[in-house]
JSON list of C-alpha atoms in Angstrom, two decimals:
[
{"chain": "A", "resi": 1, "resn": "MET", "atom": "CA", "xyz": [85.73, 4.44, -74.59]},
{"chain": "A", "resi": 2, "resn": "ASP", "atom": "CA", "xyz": [88.82, 3.30, -76.43]},
{"chain": "A", "resi": 3, "resn": "THR", "atom": "CA", "xyz": [90.41, 6.70, -77.00]},
{"chain": "A", "resi": 4, "resn": "ASP", "atom": "CA", "xyz": [93.41, 5.30, -78.90]},
{"chain": "A", "resi": 5, "resn": "THR", "atom": "CA", "xyz": [91.12, 3.68, -81.45]},
{"chain": "A", "resi": 6, "resn": "LEU", "atom": "CA", "xyz": [88.99, 6.81, -81.71]},
{"chain": "A", "resi": 7, "resn": "GLN", "atom": "CA", "xyz": [92.12, 8.88, -82.32]},
{"chain": "A", "resi": 8, "resn": "ALA", "atom": "CA", "xyz": [93.20, 6.42, -85.05]},
{"chain": "A", "resi": 9, "resn": "VAL", "atom": "CA", "xyz": [89.76, 6.70, -86.69]},
{"chain": "A", "resi": 10, "resn": "LEU", "atom": "CA", "xyz": [89.83, 10.49, -86.55]},
{"chain": "A", "resi": 11, "resn": "ARG", "atom": "CA", "xyz": [93.35, 10.53, -88.03]},
{"chain": "A", "resi": 12, "resn": "ALA", "atom": "CA", "xyz": [92.24, 8.24, -90.88]},
{"chain": "A", "resi": 13, "resn": "LEU", "atom": "CA", "xyz": [89.16, 10.42, -91.52]},
{"chain": "A", "resi": 14, "resn": "HIS", "atom": "CA", "xyz": [91.43, 13.44, -91.82]},
{"chain": "A", "resi": 15, "resn": "GLU", "atom": "CA", "xyz": [93.92, 11.65, -94.07]},
{"chain": "A", "resi": 16, "resn": "GLU", "atom": "CA", "xyz": [91.14, 10.43, -96.39]},
{"chain": "A", "resi": 17, "resn": "ALA", "atom": "CA", "xyz": [89.57, 13.93, -96.44]},
{"chain": "A", "resi": 18, "resn": "VAL", "atom": "CA", "xyz": [86.21, 12.70, -95.13]},
{"chain": "A", "resi": 19, "resn": "ASP", "atom": "CA", "xyz": [83.67, 15.48, -94.53]},
{"chain": "A", "resi": 20, "resn": "TYR", "atom": "CA", "xyz": [82.43, 14.62, -91.04]},
{"chain": "A", "resi": 21, "resn": "VAL", "atom": "CA", "xyz": [81.42, 16.20, -87.75]},
{"chain": "A", "resi": 22, "resn": "LEU", "atom": "CA", "xyz": [81.93, 14.42, -84.44]},
{"chain": "A", "resi": 23, "resn": "VAL", "atom": "CA", "xyz": [78.83, 14.75, -82.24]},
{"chain": "A", "resi": 24, "resn": "GLY", "atom": "CA", "xyz": [77.53, 13.07, -79.10]},
{"chain": "A", "resi": 25, "resn": "GLY", "atom": "CA", "xyz": [79.45, 12.12, -75.97]},
{"chain": "A", "resi": 26, "resn": "ALA", "atom": "CA", "xyz": [82.86, 12.05, -77.64]},
{"chain": "A", "resi": 27, "resn": "ALA", "atom": "CA", "xyz": [82.41, 15.62, -78.92]},
{"chain": "A", "resi": 28, "resn": "MET", "atom": "CA", "xyz": [81.19, 16.72, -75.49]},
{"chain": "A", "resi": 29, "resn": "SER", "atom": "CA", "xyz": [84.30, 15.23, -73.89]},
{"chain": "A", "resi": 30, "resn": "LEU", "atom": "CA", "xyz": [86.52, 17.22, -76.24]},
{"chain": "A", "resi": 31, "resn": "HIS", "atom": "CA", "xyz": [84.66, 20.33, -75.08]},
{"chain": "A", "resi": 32, "resn": "GLY", "atom": "CA", "xyz": [85.38, 19.40, -71.45]},
{"chain": "A", "resi": 33, "resn": "VAL", "atom": "CA", "xyz": [81.99, 17.91, -70.59]},
{"chain": "A", "resi": 34, "resn": "VAL", "atom": "CA", "xyz": [83.01, 14.37, -69.73]},
{"chain": "A", "resi": 35, "resn": "ARG", "atom": "CA", "xyz": [80.57, 11.51, -69.47]},
{"chain": "A", "resi": 36, "resn": "ALA", "atom": "CA", "xyz": [80.87, 7.81, -70.08]},
{"chain": "A", "resi": 37, "resn": "THR", "atom": "CA", "xyz": [80.13, 6.66, -73.60]},
{"chain": "A", "resi": 38, "resn": "GLU", "atom": "CA", "xyz": [80.89, 3.52, -75.55]},
{"chain": "A", "resi": 39, "resn": "ASP", "atom": "CA", "xyz": [80.51, 4.92, -79.03]},
{"chain": "A", "resi": 40, "resn": "ALA", "atom": "CA", "xyz": [81.52, 7.73, -81.31]},
{"chain": "A", "resi": 41, "resn": "ASP", "atom": "CA", "xyz": [78.80, 9.47, -83.28]},
{"chain": "A", "resi": 42, "resn": "LEU", "atom": "CA", "xyz": [79.85, 10.74, -86.70]},
{"chain": "A", "resi": 43, "resn": "PHE", "atom": "CA", "xyz": [77.73, 12.80, -89.01]},
{"chain": "A", "resi": 44, "resn": "VAL", "atom": "CA", "xyz": [79.08, 12.48, -92.55]},
{"chain": "A", "resi": 45, "resn": "ARG", "atom": "CA", "xyz": [78.33, 14.55, -95.63]},
{"chain": "A", "resi": 46, "resn": "PRO", "atom": "CA", "xyz": [75.76, 12.52, -97.60]},
{"chain": "A", "resi": 47, "resn": "THR", "atom": "CA", "xyz": [77.53, 11.98, -100.91]},
{"chain": "A", "resi": 48, "resn": "ARG", "atom": "CA", "xyz": [78.68, 8.75, -102.51]},
{"chain": "A", "resi": 49, "resn": "ASP", "atom": "CA", "xyz": [82.26, 10.03, -102.77]},
{"chain": "A", "resi": 50, "resn": "ASN", "atom": "CA", "xyz": [82.32, 10.95, -99.09]},
{"chain": "A", "resi": 51, "resn": "VAL", "atom": "CA", "xyz": [80.92, 7.57, -98.03]},
{"chain": "A", "resi": 52, "resn": "ALA", "atom": "CA", "xyz": [83.61, 5.90, -100.16]},
{"chain": "A", "resi": 53, "resn": "ALA", "atom": "CA", "xyz": [86.26, 8.01, -98.39]},
{"chain": "A", "resi": 54, "resn": "LEU", "atom": "CA", "xyz": [84.73, 7.03, -95.03]},
{"chain": "A", "resi": 55, "resn": "LYS", "atom": "CA", "xyz": [85.02, 3.35, -95.92]},
{"chain": "A", "resi": 56, "resn": "ARG", "atom": "CA", "xyz": [88.65, 3.80, -96.98]},
{"chain": "A", "resi": 57, "resn": "ALA", "atom": "CA", "xyz": [89.40, 5.49, -93.66]},
{"chain": "A", "resi": 58, "resn": "LEU", "atom": "CA", "xyz": [87.74, 2.72, -91.66]},
{"chain": "A", "resi": 59, "resn": "ARG", "atom": "CA", "xyz": [89.58, 0.02, -93.63]},
{"chain": "A", "resi": 60, "resn": "ARG", "atom": "CA", "xyz": [92.89, 1.73, -92.77]},
{"chain": "A", "resi": 61, "resn": "VAL", "atom": "CA", "xyz": [92.12, 1.34, -89.08]},
{"chain": "A", "resi": 62, "resn": "PHE", "atom": "CA", "xyz": [90.24, -1.96, -88.90]},
{"chain": "A", "resi": 63, "resn": "GLN", "atom": "CA", "xyz": [91.08, -4.04, -92.01]},
{"chain": "A", "resi": 64, "resn": "ASP", "atom": "CA", "xyz": [87.56, -5.48, -91.73]},
{"chain": "A", "resi": 65, "resn": "GLU", "atom": "CA", "xyz": [85.59, -6.96, -94.65]},
{"chain": "A", "resi": 66, "resn": "ALA", "atom": "CA", "xyz": [82.34, -5.93, -92.95]},
{"chain": "A", "resi": 67, "resn": "ILE", "atom": "CA", "xyz": [83.11, -2.30, -93.79]},
{"chain": "A", "resi": 68, "resn": "GLU", "atom": "CA", "xyz": [81.93, -3.09, -97.33]},
{"chain": "A", "resi": 69, "resn": "GLU", "atom": "CA", "xyz": [78.43, -3.52, -95.87]},
{"chain": "A", "resi": 70, "resn": "ILE", "atom": "CA", "xyz": [78.31, 0.20, -95.08]},
{"chain": "A", "resi": 71, "resn": "SER", "atom": "CA", "xyz": [76.19, 1.36, -97.96]},
{"chain": "A", "resi": 72, "resn": "ALA", "atom": "CA", "xyz": [75.92, 4.78, -99.54]},
{"chain": "A", "resi": 73, "resn": "ASP", "atom": "CA", "xyz": [72.39, 3.74, -100.52]},
{"chain": "A", "resi": 74, "resn": "ASP", "atom": "CA", "xyz": [71.52, 3.30, -96.84]},
{"chain": "A", "resi": 75, "resn": "LEU", "atom": "CA", "xyz": [73.19, 6.49, -95.66]},
{"chain": "A", "resi": 76, "resn": "LEU", "atom": "CA", "xyz": [71.67, 8.52, -98.50]},
{"chain": "A", "resi": 77, "resn": "GLY", "atom": "CA", "xyz": [68.27, 6.83, -98.30]},
{"chain": "A", "resi": 78, "resn": "ASP", "atom": "CA", "xyz": [65.37, 6.43, -95.91]},
{"chain": "A", "resi": 79, "resn": "TYR", "atom": "CA", "xyz": [67.47, 4.98, -93.05]},
{"chain": "A", "resi": 80, "resn": "PRO", "atom": "CA", "xyz": [70.43, 7.35, -92.79]},
{"chain": "A", "resi": 81, "resn": "ALA", "atom": "CA", "xyz": [72.23, 5.68, -89.89]},
{"chain": "A", "resi": 82, "resn": "VAL", "atom": "CA", "xyz": [74.60, 2.74, -89.65]},
{"chain": "A", "resi": 83, "resn": "ARG", "atom": "CA", "xyz": [76.15, 1.25, -86.53]},
{"chain": "A", "resi": 84, "resn": "TYR", "atom": "CA", "xyz": [79.59, -0.24, -87.15]},
{"chain": "A", "resi": 85, "resn": "TYR", "atom": "CA", "xyz": [81.10, -2.70, -84.69]},
{"chain": "A", "resi": 86, "resn": "PRO", "atom": "CA", "xyz": [84.82, -3.23, -85.35]},
{"chain": "A", "resi": 87, "resn": "PRO", "atom": "CA", "xyz": [86.14, -6.77, -85.01]},
{"chain": "A", "resi": 88, "resn": "ARG", "atom": "CA", "xyz": [88.30, -5.78, -82.03]},
{"chain": "A", "resi": 89, "resn": "GLY", "atom": "CA", "xyz": [88.28, -3.18, -79.29]},
{"chain": "A", "resi": 90, "resn": "GLU", "atom": "CA", "xyz": [85.51, -1.57, -77.34]},
{"chain": "A", "resi": 91, "resn": "LEU", "atom": "CA", "xyz": [84.65, 1.38, -79.57]},
{"chain": "A", "resi": 92, "resn": "PHE", "atom": "CA", "xyz": [81.73, 1.25, -81.96]},
{"chain": "A", "resi": 93, "resn": "LEU", "atom": "CA", "xyz": [80.65, 3.94, -84.41]},
{"chain": "A", "resi": 94, "resn": "ASP", "atom": "CA", "xyz": [77.26, 5.40, -85.16]},
{"chain": "A", "resi": 95, "resn": "ILE", "atom": "CA", "xyz": [77.47, 6.89, -88.65]},
{"chain": "A", "resi": 96, "resn": "LEU", "atom": "CA", "xyz": [74.69, 9.31, -89.64]},
{"chain": "A", "resi": 97, "resn": "THR", "atom": "CA", "xyz": [73.81, 11.62, -92.48]},
{"chain": "A", "resi": 98, "resn": "ARG", "atom": "CA", "xyz": [70.73, 12.99, -90.76]},
{"chain": "A", "resi": 99, "resn": "LEU", "atom": "CA", "xyz": [68.85, 12.55, -87.50]},
{"chain": "A", "resi": 100, "resn": "GLY", "atom": "CA", "xyz": [65.22, 12.15, -88.45]},
{"chain": "A", "resi": 101, "resn": "GLU", "atom": "CA", "xyz": [63.89, 15.46, -89.70]},
{"chain": "A", "resi": 102, "resn": "ALA", "atom": "CA", "xyz": [65.61, 17.40, -86.90]},
{"chain": "A", "resi": 103, "resn": "PHE", "atom": "CA", "xyz": [69.21, 17.55, -88.11]},
{"chain": "A", "resi": 104, "resn": "ARG", "atom": "CA", "xyz": [71.05, 17.04, -91.38]},
{"chain": "A", "resi": 105, "resn": "TYR", "atom": "CA", "xyz": [74.78, 17.22, -91.92]},
{"chain": "A", "resi": 106, "resn": "GLU", "atom": "CA", "xyz": [74.31, 20.66, -93.46]},
{"chain": "A", "resi": 107, "resn": "ASP", "atom": "CA", "xyz": [72.59, 21.91, -90.29]},
{"chain": "A", "resi": 108, "resn": "LEU", "atom": "CA", "xyz": [75.56, 21.28, -88.02]},
{"chain": "A", "resi": 109, "resn": "VAL", "atom": "CA", "xyz": [77.87, 24.08, -86.98]},
{"chain": "A", "resi": 110, "resn": "ALA", "atom": "CA", "xyz": [81.33, 22.66, -86.42]},
{"chain": "A", "resi": 111, "resn": "GLU", "atom": "CA", "xyz": [84.71, 23.82, -85.30]},
{"chain": "A", "resi": 112, "resn": "GLU", "atom": "CA", "xyz": [88.12, 22.29, -85.71]},
{"chain": "A", "resi": 113, "resn": "ILE", "atom": "CA", "xyz": [90.50, 21.49, -82.89]},
{"chain": "A", "resi": 114, "resn": "VAL", "atom": "CA", "xyz": [93.83, 19.69, -83.04]},
{"chain": "A", "resi": 115, "resn": "VAL", "atom": "CA", "xyz": [94.47, 16.76, -80.69]},
{"chain": "A", "resi": 116, "resn": "ASP", "atom": "CA", "xyz": [97.85, 15.03, -80.82]},
{"chain": "A", "resi": 117, "resn": "GLY", "atom": "CA", "xyz": [98.50, 16.58, -84.21]},
{"chain": "A", "resi": 118, "resn": "VAL", "atom": "CA", "xyz": [95.17, 15.44, -85.68]},
{"chain": "A", "resi": 119, "resn": "PRO", "atom": "CA", "xyz": [92.63, 18.04, -86.84]},
{"chain": "A", "resi": 120, "resn": "ILE", "atom": "CA", "xyz": [89.19, 17.02, -85.55]},
{"chain": "A", "resi": 121, "resn": "ARG", "atom": "CA", "xyz": [85.90, 18.52, -86.71]},
{"chain": "A", "resi": 122, "resn": "LEU", "atom": "CA", "xyz": [83.39, 18.55, -83.89]},
{"chain": "A", "resi": 123, "resn": "ALA", "atom": "CA", "xyz": [80.02, 20.12, -83.28]},
{"chain": "A", "resi": 124, "resn": "THR", "atom": "CA", "xyz": [80.11, 23.39, -81.36]},
{"chain": "A", "resi": 125, "resn": "PRO", "atom": "CA", "xyz": [78.69, 23.41, -77.82]},
{"chain": "A", "resi": 126, "resn": "ALA", "atom": "CA", "xyz": [75.64, 25.34, -79.06]},
{"chain": "A", "resi": 127, "resn": "THR", "atom": "CA", "xyz": [75.02, 22.74, -81.77]},
{"chain": "A", "resi": 128, "resn": "LEU", "atom": "CA", "xyz": [75.34, 19.88, -79.28]},
{"chain": "A", "resi": 129, "resn": "PHE", "atom": "CA", "xyz": [72.97, 21.72, -76.96]},
{"chain": "A", "resi": 130, "resn": "ALA", "atom": "CA", "xyz": [70.42, 22.13, -79.76]},
{"chain": "A", "resi": 131, "resn": "MET", "atom": "CA", "xyz": [70.72, 18.43, -80.63]},
{"chain": "A", "resi": 132, "resn": "LYS", "atom": "CA", "xyz": [70.20, 17.28, -77.05]},
{"chain": "A", "resi": 133, "resn": "ARG", "atom": "CA", "xyz": [67.82, 19.70, -75.35]},
{"chain": "A", "resi": 134, "resn": "ASP", "atom": "CA", "xyz": [64.51, 18.40, -76.73]},
{"chain": "A", "resi": 135, "resn": "THR", "atom": "CA", "xyz": [65.13, 14.66, -76.86]},
{"chain": "A", "resi": 136, "resn": "VAL", "atom": "CA", "xyz": [63.27, 12.05, -74.83]},
{"chain": "A", "resi": 137, "resn": "ARG", "atom": "CA", "xyz": [66.41, 10.47, -73.37]},
{"chain": "A", "resi": 138, "resn": "ALA", "atom": "CA", "xyz": [67.15, 11.67, -69.84]},
{"chain": "A", "resi": 139, "resn": "VAL", "atom": "CA", "xyz": [70.91, 11.46, -70.47]},
{"chain": "A", "resi": 140, "resn": "ASP", "atom": "CA", "xyz": [70.57, 13.87, -73.40]},
{"chain": "A", "resi": 141, "resn": "ARG", "atom": "CA", "xyz": [68.59, 16.37, -71.35]},
{"chain": "A", "resi": 142, "resn": "LEU", "atom": "CA", "xyz": [71.25, 16.16, -68.63]},
{"chain": "A", "resi": 143, "resn": "ASP", "atom": "CA", "xyz": [73.94, 16.71, -71.28]},
{"chain": "A", "resi": 144, "resn": "ALA", "atom": "CA", "xyz": [72.04, 19.79, -72.50]},
{"chain": "A", "resi": 145, "resn": "GLU", "atom": "CA", "xyz": [71.89, 21.16, -68.95]},
{"chain": "A", "resi": 146, "resn": "ARG", "atom": "CA", "xyz": [75.64, 20.65, -68.47]},
{"chain": "A", "resi": 147, "resn": "LEU", "atom": "CA", "xyz": [76.39, 22.31, -71.82]},
{"chain": "A", "resi": 148, "resn": "ALA", "atom": "CA", "xyz": [74.09, 25.23, -70.96]},
{"chain": "A", "resi": 149, "resn": "GLU", "atom": "CA", "xyz": [75.84, 25.77, -67.64]},
{"chain": "A", "resi": 150, "resn": "LEU", "atom": "CA", "xyz": [79.40, 25.41, -68.91]},
{"chain": "A", "resi": 151, "resn": "PHE", "atom": "CA", "xyz": [78.97, 27.48, -72.08]},
{"chain": "A", "resi": 152, "resn": "ASP", "atom": "CA", "xyz": [76.34, 29.97, -70.88]},
{"chain": "A", "resi": 153, "resn": "LEU", "atom": "CA", "xyz": [73.70, 28.74, -73.29]},
{"chain": "A", "resi": 154, "resn": "ARG", "atom": "CA", "xyz": [70.76, 29.59, -71.03]},
{"chain": "A", "resi": 155, "resn": "ASP", "atom": "CA", "xyz": [69.47, 32.20, -73.49]},
{"chain": "A", "resi": 156, "resn": "GLU", "atom": "CA", "xyz": [69.06, 29.46, -76.06]},
{"chain": "A", "resi": 157, "resn": "VAL", "atom": "CA", "xyz": [66.60, 27.46, -73.96]},
{"chain": "A", "resi": 158, "resn": "PRO", "atom": "CA", "xyz": [63.14, 27.74, -75.58]}
]
């Protein structure tokens, strides 16, 4: 993963006051559970103003006309996920407002850490565990196991 680009995105999200929570492999890495990933997964608060702030933040980093294709109607509608591929670099972003019926932005418990002077909102280990433990992807189940071991989440296994 292109950590410099991710850090620039997270800085821009903070500066534009985007309500977001970092989830997935990038959030796990910040909790010390490192695994290879090529993307950053961002849950964003599903409001038109917040999506507009998200787009401003992404434009600051990428200066890409394709950012205008990120639609509040999509993120607030029936298909609440957008994958954004920047014109350069190796990092791509999965932007979500909900994950099926299982998780909505409002369901996520987040904490804030500071990395290189940038406040970053990321899902807690317990939230990541809950998001990953019952999925069909083997990599997610392995992630859940690693989170359970590292953060003593065994009691939360159904």
